[in-house]
C-alpha positions as a Python dict, from the first residue, in 0.01 Angstrom:
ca = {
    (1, 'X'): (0, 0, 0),
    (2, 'X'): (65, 143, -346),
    (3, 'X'): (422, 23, -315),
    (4, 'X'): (297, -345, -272),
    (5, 'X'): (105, -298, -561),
    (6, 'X'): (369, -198, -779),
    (7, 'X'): (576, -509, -609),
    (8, 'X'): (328, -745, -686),
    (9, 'X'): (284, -610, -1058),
    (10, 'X'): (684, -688, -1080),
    (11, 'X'): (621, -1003, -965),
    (12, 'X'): (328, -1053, -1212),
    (13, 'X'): (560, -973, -1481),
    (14, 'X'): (814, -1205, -1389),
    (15, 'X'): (581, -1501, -1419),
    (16, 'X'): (534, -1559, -1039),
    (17, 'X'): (201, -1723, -980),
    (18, 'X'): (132, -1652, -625),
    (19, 'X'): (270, -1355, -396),
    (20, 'X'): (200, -1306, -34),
    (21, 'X'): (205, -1066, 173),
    (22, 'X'): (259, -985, 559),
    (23, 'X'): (261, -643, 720),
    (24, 'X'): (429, -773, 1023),
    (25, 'X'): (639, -1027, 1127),
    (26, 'X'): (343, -1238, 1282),
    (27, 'X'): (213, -1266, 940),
    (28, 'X'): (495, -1359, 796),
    (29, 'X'): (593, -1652, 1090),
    (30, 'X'): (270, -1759, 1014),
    (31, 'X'): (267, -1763, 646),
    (32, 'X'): (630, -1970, 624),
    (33, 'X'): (501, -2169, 871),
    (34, 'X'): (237, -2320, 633),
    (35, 'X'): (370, -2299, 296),
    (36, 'X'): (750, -2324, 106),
    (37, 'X'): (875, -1996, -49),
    (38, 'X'): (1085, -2002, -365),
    (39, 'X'): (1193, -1640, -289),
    (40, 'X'): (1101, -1371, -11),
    (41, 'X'): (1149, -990, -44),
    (42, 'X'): (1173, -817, 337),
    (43, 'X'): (1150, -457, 409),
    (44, 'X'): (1427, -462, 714),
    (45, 'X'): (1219, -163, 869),
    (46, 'X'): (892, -256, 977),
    (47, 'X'): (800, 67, 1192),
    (48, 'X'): (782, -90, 1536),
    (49, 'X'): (1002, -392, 1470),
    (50, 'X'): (1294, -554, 1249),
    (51, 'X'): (1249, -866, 996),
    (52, 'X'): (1539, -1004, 1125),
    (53, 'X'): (1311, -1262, 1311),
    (54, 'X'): (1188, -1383, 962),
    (55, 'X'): (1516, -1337, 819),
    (56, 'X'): (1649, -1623, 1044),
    (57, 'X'): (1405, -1856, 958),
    (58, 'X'): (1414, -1817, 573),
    (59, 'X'): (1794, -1848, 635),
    (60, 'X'): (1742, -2179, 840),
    (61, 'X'): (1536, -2278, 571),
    (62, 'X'): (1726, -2231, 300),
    (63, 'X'): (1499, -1961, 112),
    (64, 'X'): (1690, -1704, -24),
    (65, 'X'): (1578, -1342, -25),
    (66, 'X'): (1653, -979, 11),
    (67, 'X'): (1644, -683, 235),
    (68, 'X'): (1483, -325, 139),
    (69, 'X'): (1578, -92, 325),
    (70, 'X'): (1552, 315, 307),
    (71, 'X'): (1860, 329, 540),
    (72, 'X'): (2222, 256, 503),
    (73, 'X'): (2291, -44, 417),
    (74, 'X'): (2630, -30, 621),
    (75, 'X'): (2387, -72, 913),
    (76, 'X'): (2240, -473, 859),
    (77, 'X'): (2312, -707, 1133),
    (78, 'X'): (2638, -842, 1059),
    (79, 'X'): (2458, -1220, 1042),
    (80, 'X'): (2300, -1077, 694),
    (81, 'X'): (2598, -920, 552),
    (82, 'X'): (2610, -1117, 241),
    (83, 'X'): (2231, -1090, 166),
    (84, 'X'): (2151, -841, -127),
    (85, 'X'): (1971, -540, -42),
    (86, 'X'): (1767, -324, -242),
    (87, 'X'): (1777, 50, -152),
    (88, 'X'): (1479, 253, -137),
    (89, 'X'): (1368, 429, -374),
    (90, 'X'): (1412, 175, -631),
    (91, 'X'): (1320, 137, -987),
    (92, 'X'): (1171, -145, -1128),
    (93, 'X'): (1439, -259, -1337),
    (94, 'X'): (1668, -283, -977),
    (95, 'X'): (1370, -482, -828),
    (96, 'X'): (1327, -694, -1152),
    (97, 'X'): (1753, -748, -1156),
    (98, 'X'): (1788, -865, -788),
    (99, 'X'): (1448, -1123, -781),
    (100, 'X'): (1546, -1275, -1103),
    (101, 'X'): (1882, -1303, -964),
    (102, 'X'): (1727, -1494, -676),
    (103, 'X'): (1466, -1709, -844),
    (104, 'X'): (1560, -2092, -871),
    (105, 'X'): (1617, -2188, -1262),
    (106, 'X'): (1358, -2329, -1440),
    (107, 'X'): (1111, -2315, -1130),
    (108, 'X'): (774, -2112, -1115),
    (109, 'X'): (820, -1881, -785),
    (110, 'X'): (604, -1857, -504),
    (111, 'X'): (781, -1532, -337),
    (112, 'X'): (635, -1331, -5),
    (113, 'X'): (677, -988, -11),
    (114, 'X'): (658, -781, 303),
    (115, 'X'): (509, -430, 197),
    (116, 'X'): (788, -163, 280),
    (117, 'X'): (695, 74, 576),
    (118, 'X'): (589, 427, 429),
    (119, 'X'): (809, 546, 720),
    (120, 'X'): (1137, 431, 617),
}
């Protein structure tokens, strides 16, 4: 939880106005389901199950986003190869350089960040 905090203070400091979160991939089918995301942040790991699922559908839907991950990055599904990915542990100033680098110019973001899995 603390690590969402510290994602959503980033976030804050970047100017986003609204940040959402999802623990699963449920939540987050359900949360792009209702709304448009500027941006979207997705921990690959999520204990039990992969965000590839949400991956595809950001993809189809032209949001961009990233992967964090605590493992190798040699190991993303090939579909995802050109996607950045941020490697746990990160700084701040790596999580600040790769959103910027994602957010649309000149557009207030409305990213969804899925909180990274203590386990990975």
């Amino acid at each position: 939880m603390m690590v969402l905090w510290n994602i959503e203070a980033v976030l804050a400091d970047l100017g986003c106005n609204e940040v959402a979160a999802a623990a699963t991939c449920a939540q987050a089918f359900d949360l792009i389901s209702g709304q448009r995301f500027d941006i979207a942040m997705l921990d690959l790991n999520l204990g039990h199950e992969t965000s590839y699922g949400v991956a595809d559908v950001l993809a189809n839907d032209g949001v961009p986003f990233l992967f964090s991950t605590g493992y190798n990055a040699q190991g993303i599904d090939a579909r995802f190869l050109a996607r950045p990915v941020l490697m746990k542990p990160y700084s701040d100033s790596d999580l600040t350089a790769m959103l910027v680098a994602l957010l649309p110019n000149g557009n207030e973001a409305v990213p969804v960040a899925l909180p990274p899995n203590t386990a990975s």
